[in-house]
Amino acid sequence: NDTVATAEIRFGDNDRLAARVAQMAGADALILLSDIDGLYTANPQRDAAAQHIPEVTALTPAIEAMAEGANSAASNGGMRTKIEAAKIALASGCHMAITHGAQAHVLQKLENNTVKATWFVASESPAGARKHWIAGTLQPAGTLVVDAGAEQALTQGKSLLPAGVVRVEGAFERGDAVWICNQAGTQLAKGLVAYNAADAAKIIGKRSDAIEAILGFAGRSALVHRDELVLWS
């Protein structure tokens, strides 16, 4: 972030940038190496009675109130931005740790639980959080209508292949959310589609091994992969 930032163009603080990268990568854990070894009940530089908090399972108002601004000239936002990063990470199913970075073999010590740190514990996995995001946040841009065989395969936790799709509706791009419905119009699932509407229309009803010959490039074998699909009924 620092190497590409200018006075006019900057993503923001590095803590939140790291959390966004972890979110996009589907990471299991994010580790922030700082000039402090975790979250305290108060600023330990100002309050000798401040107590270290080894684990946080929920970002309550009380936890947020413990975060203050920057603790040193080297930091940008201090604990406040780390709490904001934790919000992003935990919402993505990613655990997050804060520990002091100025020590040898800090990652090994963190793995072995031999260094003081604060762990923010996510309540679900990255995959689970992604599916909640698909189910509750994204607005579908189109519909894929499937046959009975594909409907049964979906209920068994399988991906949606082109061969099981009988009709494409709407104008969508690759990566958009789409409804998956049966021929009676019942919504079966919502998912992220691997092809735009025009390409999807060309390959429906066809075997996956024919995609390259039809489209001229080797795309994904599934129209909607099971990891990016949420059953609806």
Coordinates of C-alpha atoms in Angstrom, one line a residue:
N1 CA 0.0 0.0 0.0
D2 CA 2.7 2.5 1.0
T3 CA 4.7 1.9 -2.2
V4 CA 1.9 2.9 -4.5
A5 CA 0.1 5.5 -2.4
T6 CA 0.1 9.2 -3.2
A7 CA -1.4 12.1 -1.4
E8 CA -4.5 11.9 -3.6
I9 CA -4.9 8.2 -4.1
R10 CA -4.6 5.8 -1.2
F11 CA -6.7 2.7 -0.2
G12 CA -6.6 3.6 3.4
D13 CA -4.8 2.0 6.4
N14 CA -2.8 -1.2 5.9
D15 CA -4.8 -3.1 8.4
R16 CA -8.0 -2.9 6.5
L17 CA -6.2 -3.5 3.2
A18 CA -4.8 -6.7 4.6
A19 CA -8.2 -7.7 5.7
R20 CA -9.6 -7.1 2.2
V21 CA -6.8 -9.2 0.7
A22 CA -7.6 -12.0 3.2
Q23 CA -11.3 -11.7 2.3
M24 CA -10.6 -12.0 -1.4
A25 CA -8.2 -14.9 -1.0
G26 CA -10.6 -16.8 1.2
A27 CA -7.9 -17.0 3.9
D28 CA -8.4 -19.0 7.1
A29 CA -6.4 -16.5 9.2
L30 CA -4.9 -13.0 9.0
I31 CA -2.0 -12.0 11.2
L32 CA -1.3 -8.3 11.9
L33 CA 2.3 -7.7 13.1
S34 CA 2.2 -4.5 15.1
D35 CA 4.0 -2.4 17.7
I36 CA 1.7 -3.9 20.4
D37 CA 1.0 -7.5 21.4
G38 CA -2.7 -7.3 21.1
L39 CA -5.9 -5.7 22.4
Y40 CA -6.0 -4.3 26.0
T41 CA -8.9 -3.1 28.1
A42 CA -7.2 0.4 27.9
N43 CA -4.1 1.9 26.4
P44 CA -1.3 0.2 28.3
Q45 CA 1.0 3.2 27.6
R46 CA -1.3 5.4 29.7
D47 CA -3.0 2.9 32.1
A48 CA -0.8 0.6 34.1
A49 CA -3.9 -1.4 35.1
A50 CA -4.8 -2.2 31.5
Q51 CA -5.3 -6.0 31.0
H52 CA -4.4 -7.9 27.9
I53 CA -7.3 -9.7 26.1
P54 CA -6.1 -13.0 24.6
E55 CA -9.3 -13.9 22.7
V56 CA -12.3 -12.1 21.2
T57 CA -15.2 -14.0 19.9
A58 CA -17.6 -11.1 19.2
L59 CA -16.9 -7.5 18.3
T60 CA -19.2 -6.0 20.9
P61 CA -19.6 -2.2 21.6
A62 CA -17.4 -2.8 24.7
I63 CA -14.6 -4.3 22.6
E64 CA -14.8 -1.5 20.1
A65 CA -14.7 1.1 23.0
M66 CA -11.3 -0.3 24.0
A67 CA -9.7 0.7 20.7
E68 CA -8.1 4.1 20.6
G69 CA -6.2 6.0 17.9
A70 CA -2.5 5.5 16.9
N71 CA -0.2 4.5 19.7
S72 CA 3.0 5.5 18.0
A73 CA 4.3 7.7 15.2
A74 CA 4.9 4.6 13.1
S75 CA 1.3 3.5 13.1
N76 CA -1.6 4.7 11.0
G77 CA -4.8 4.5 13.0
G78 CA -3.6 2.2 15.8
M79 CA -6.0 -0.3 17.5
R80 CA -9.1 1.4 16.0
T81 CA -8.1 0.4 12.5
K82 CA -7.3 -3.1 13.6
I83 CA -10.8 -3.5 15.1
E84 CA -12.2 -2.4 11.7
A85 CA -10.0 -4.9 10.0
A86 CA -11.3 -7.6 12.4
K87 CA -14.8 -6.8 11.4
I88 CA -13.9 -7.4 7.7
A89 CA -12.0 -10.6 8.5
L90 CA -14.6 -12.1 10.8
A91 CA -17.4 -11.4 8.5
S92 CA -15.5 -13.4 5.9
G93 CA -15.0 -16.3 8.2
C94 CA -11.3 -15.5 8.7
H95 CA -9.7 -15.6 12.1
M96 CA -7.4 -12.6 12.9
A97 CA -4.5 -12.2 15.3
I98 CA -2.6 -9.2 16.5
T99 CA 0.9 -9.6 18.0
H100 CA 4.1 -7.7 18.3
G101 CA 6.2 -8.0 15.2
A102 CA 9.6 -6.9 16.6
Q103 CA 10.7 -10.4 17.7
A104 CA 12.5 -13.3 16.1
H105 CA 10.4 -16.2 14.7
V106 CA 7.1 -14.5 15.6
L107 CA 5.0 -16.6 13.3
Q108 CA 6.4 -19.8 14.6
K109 CA 5.8 -18.6 18.2
L110 CA 2.3 -17.6 17.3
E111 CA 1.6 -21.1 15.8
N112 CA 3.0 -22.7 18.9
N113 CA 1.1 -20.4 21.2
T114 CA 4.3 -19.2 22.9
V115 CA 3.8 -15.5 22.3
K116 CA 1.3 -13.0 23.7
A117 CA -1.3 -12.1 21.1
T118 CA -5.0 -11.4 20.7
W119 CA -7.0 -13.8 18.5
F120 CA -10.3 -12.6 17.0
V121 CA -12.2 -15.9 16.4
A122 CA -14.5 -16.2 13.4
S123 CA -17.8 -18.1 14.0
E124 CA -17.8 -19.8 10.6
S125 CA -15.4 -20.9 7.8
P126 CA -14.5 -18.7 4.8
A127 CA -16.6 -21.0 2.6
G128 CA -19.6 -20.6 4.9
A129 CA -19.3 -16.9 5.1
R130 CA -19.0 -16.7 1.3
K131 CA -22.3 -18.6 0.9
H132 CA -24.0 -16.3 3.3
W133 CA -22.8 -13.4 1.3
I134 CA -24.2 -15.0 -1.9
A135 CA -27.5 -15.8 -0.3
G136 CA -28.1 -12.6 1.5
T137 CA -26.4 -9.8 -0.3
L138 CA -26.2 -10.3 -4.1
Q139 CA -29.1 -9.4 -6.4
P140 CA -29.5 -12.0 -9.2
A141 CA -29.0 -10.7 -12.7
G142 CA -30.6 -13.6 -14.6
T143 CA -31.9 -17.2 -14.4
L144 CA -30.8 -20.6 -15.4
V145 CA -33.6 -23.0 -16.0
V146 CA -32.7 -26.7 -15.4
D147 CA -34.1 -30.1 -16.1
A148 CA -35.1 -32.7 -13.6
G149 CA -31.7 -34.5 -13.6
A150 CA -29.9 -31.3 -12.8
E151 CA -32.4 -30.5 -10.1
Q152 CA -31.7 -33.8 -8.4
A153 CA -27.9 -33.3 -8.7
L154 CA -28.2 -29.9 -7.0
T155 CA -30.0 -31.4 -4.0
Q156 CA -27.1 -33.9 -3.7
G157 CA -24.6 -31.0 -3.4
K158 CA -23.2 -31.2 -7.0
S159 CA -22.3 -28.4 -9.3
L160 CA -24.5 -27.2 -12.1
L161 CA -23.2 -28.4 -15.4
P162 CA -24.2 -27.0 -18.8
A163 CA -25.8 -30.3 -19.9
G164 CA -28.5 -29.9 -17.3
V165 CA -29.6 -26.4 -18.3
V166 CA -32.5 -25.9 -20.7
R167 CA -32.8 -22.2 -20.9
V168 CA -31.0 -18.9 -20.1
E169 CA -32.9 -15.8 -19.0
G170 CA -31.6 -12.3 -18.4
A171 CA -28.4 -10.4 -19.3
F172 CA -25.6 -11.3 -16.9
E173 CA -21.8 -11.3 -16.9
R174 CA -19.4 -13.8 -15.6
G175 CA -19.3 -13.7 -11.8
D176 CA -22.8 -12.3 -11.5
A177 CA -25.4 -14.0 -9.2
V178 CA -28.2 -15.9 -11.0
W179 CA -31.2 -17.8 -9.9
I180 CA -31.4 -21.5 -10.7
C181 CA -35.0 -22.6 -11.3
N182 CA -36.7 -25.8 -12.4
Q183 CA -39.0 -25.8 -15.4
A184 CA -42.0 -25.1 -13.1
G185 CA -40.4 -21.8 -12.1
T186 CA -39.5 -22.9 -8.5
Q187 CA -36.3 -21.2 -7.3
L188 CA -33.9 -24.0 -6.4
A189 CA -30.6 -22.1 -5.7
K190 CA -28.7 -18.9 -6.1
G191 CA -25.1 -18.9 -7.3
L192 CA -22.2 -17.2 -9.1
V193 CA -22.2 -18.0 -12.8
A194 CA -19.0 -18.8 -14.6
Y195 CA -20.0 -17.5 -18.1
N196 CA -21.8 -14.5 -19.4
A197 CA -25.4 -14.9 -20.7
A198 CA -24.3 -15.1 -24.4
D199 CA -21.7 -17.8 -23.8
A200 CA -24.0 -19.7 -21.4
A201 CA -26.7 -19.8 -24.1
K202 CA -24.2 -21.4 -26.5
I203 CA -23.2 -24.3 -24.2
I204 CA -26.4 -25.2 -22.4
G205 CA -27.5 -28.8 -23.0
K206 CA -23.9 -29.7 -24.0
R207 CA -21.3 -31.8 -22.3
S208 CA -18.6 -30.0 -20.5
D209 CA -15.8 -31.4 -22.7
A210 CA -17.4 -29.7 -25.7
I211 CA -17.1 -26.2 -24.2
E212 CA -13.7 -25.4 -25.7
A213 CA -14.8 -26.4 -29.2
I214 CA -18.0 -24.3 -28.9
L215 CA -16.6 -21.1 -27.4
G216 CA -13.0 -21.3 -28.6
F217 CA -11.5 -21.3 -25.2
A218 CA -11.2 -23.7 -22.3
G219 CA -13.6 -22.4 -19.6
R220 CA -14.8 -23.9 -16.4
S221 CA -16.6 -27.3 -16.6
A222 CA -19.5 -26.1 -14.5
L223 CA -21.8 -23.2 -15.1
V224 CA -22.2 -22.7 -11.4
H225 CA -19.7 -24.5 -9.1
R226 CA -21.0 -26.0 -5.9
D227 CA -18.7 -23.9 -3.8
E228 CA -20.4 -20.8 -5.2
L229 CA -23.9 -22.0 -5.0
V230 CA -26.6 -21.9 -2.2
L231 CA -29.6 -24.1 -2.2
W232 CA -32.8 -22.1 -1.9
S233 CA -35.6 -24.6 -1.2

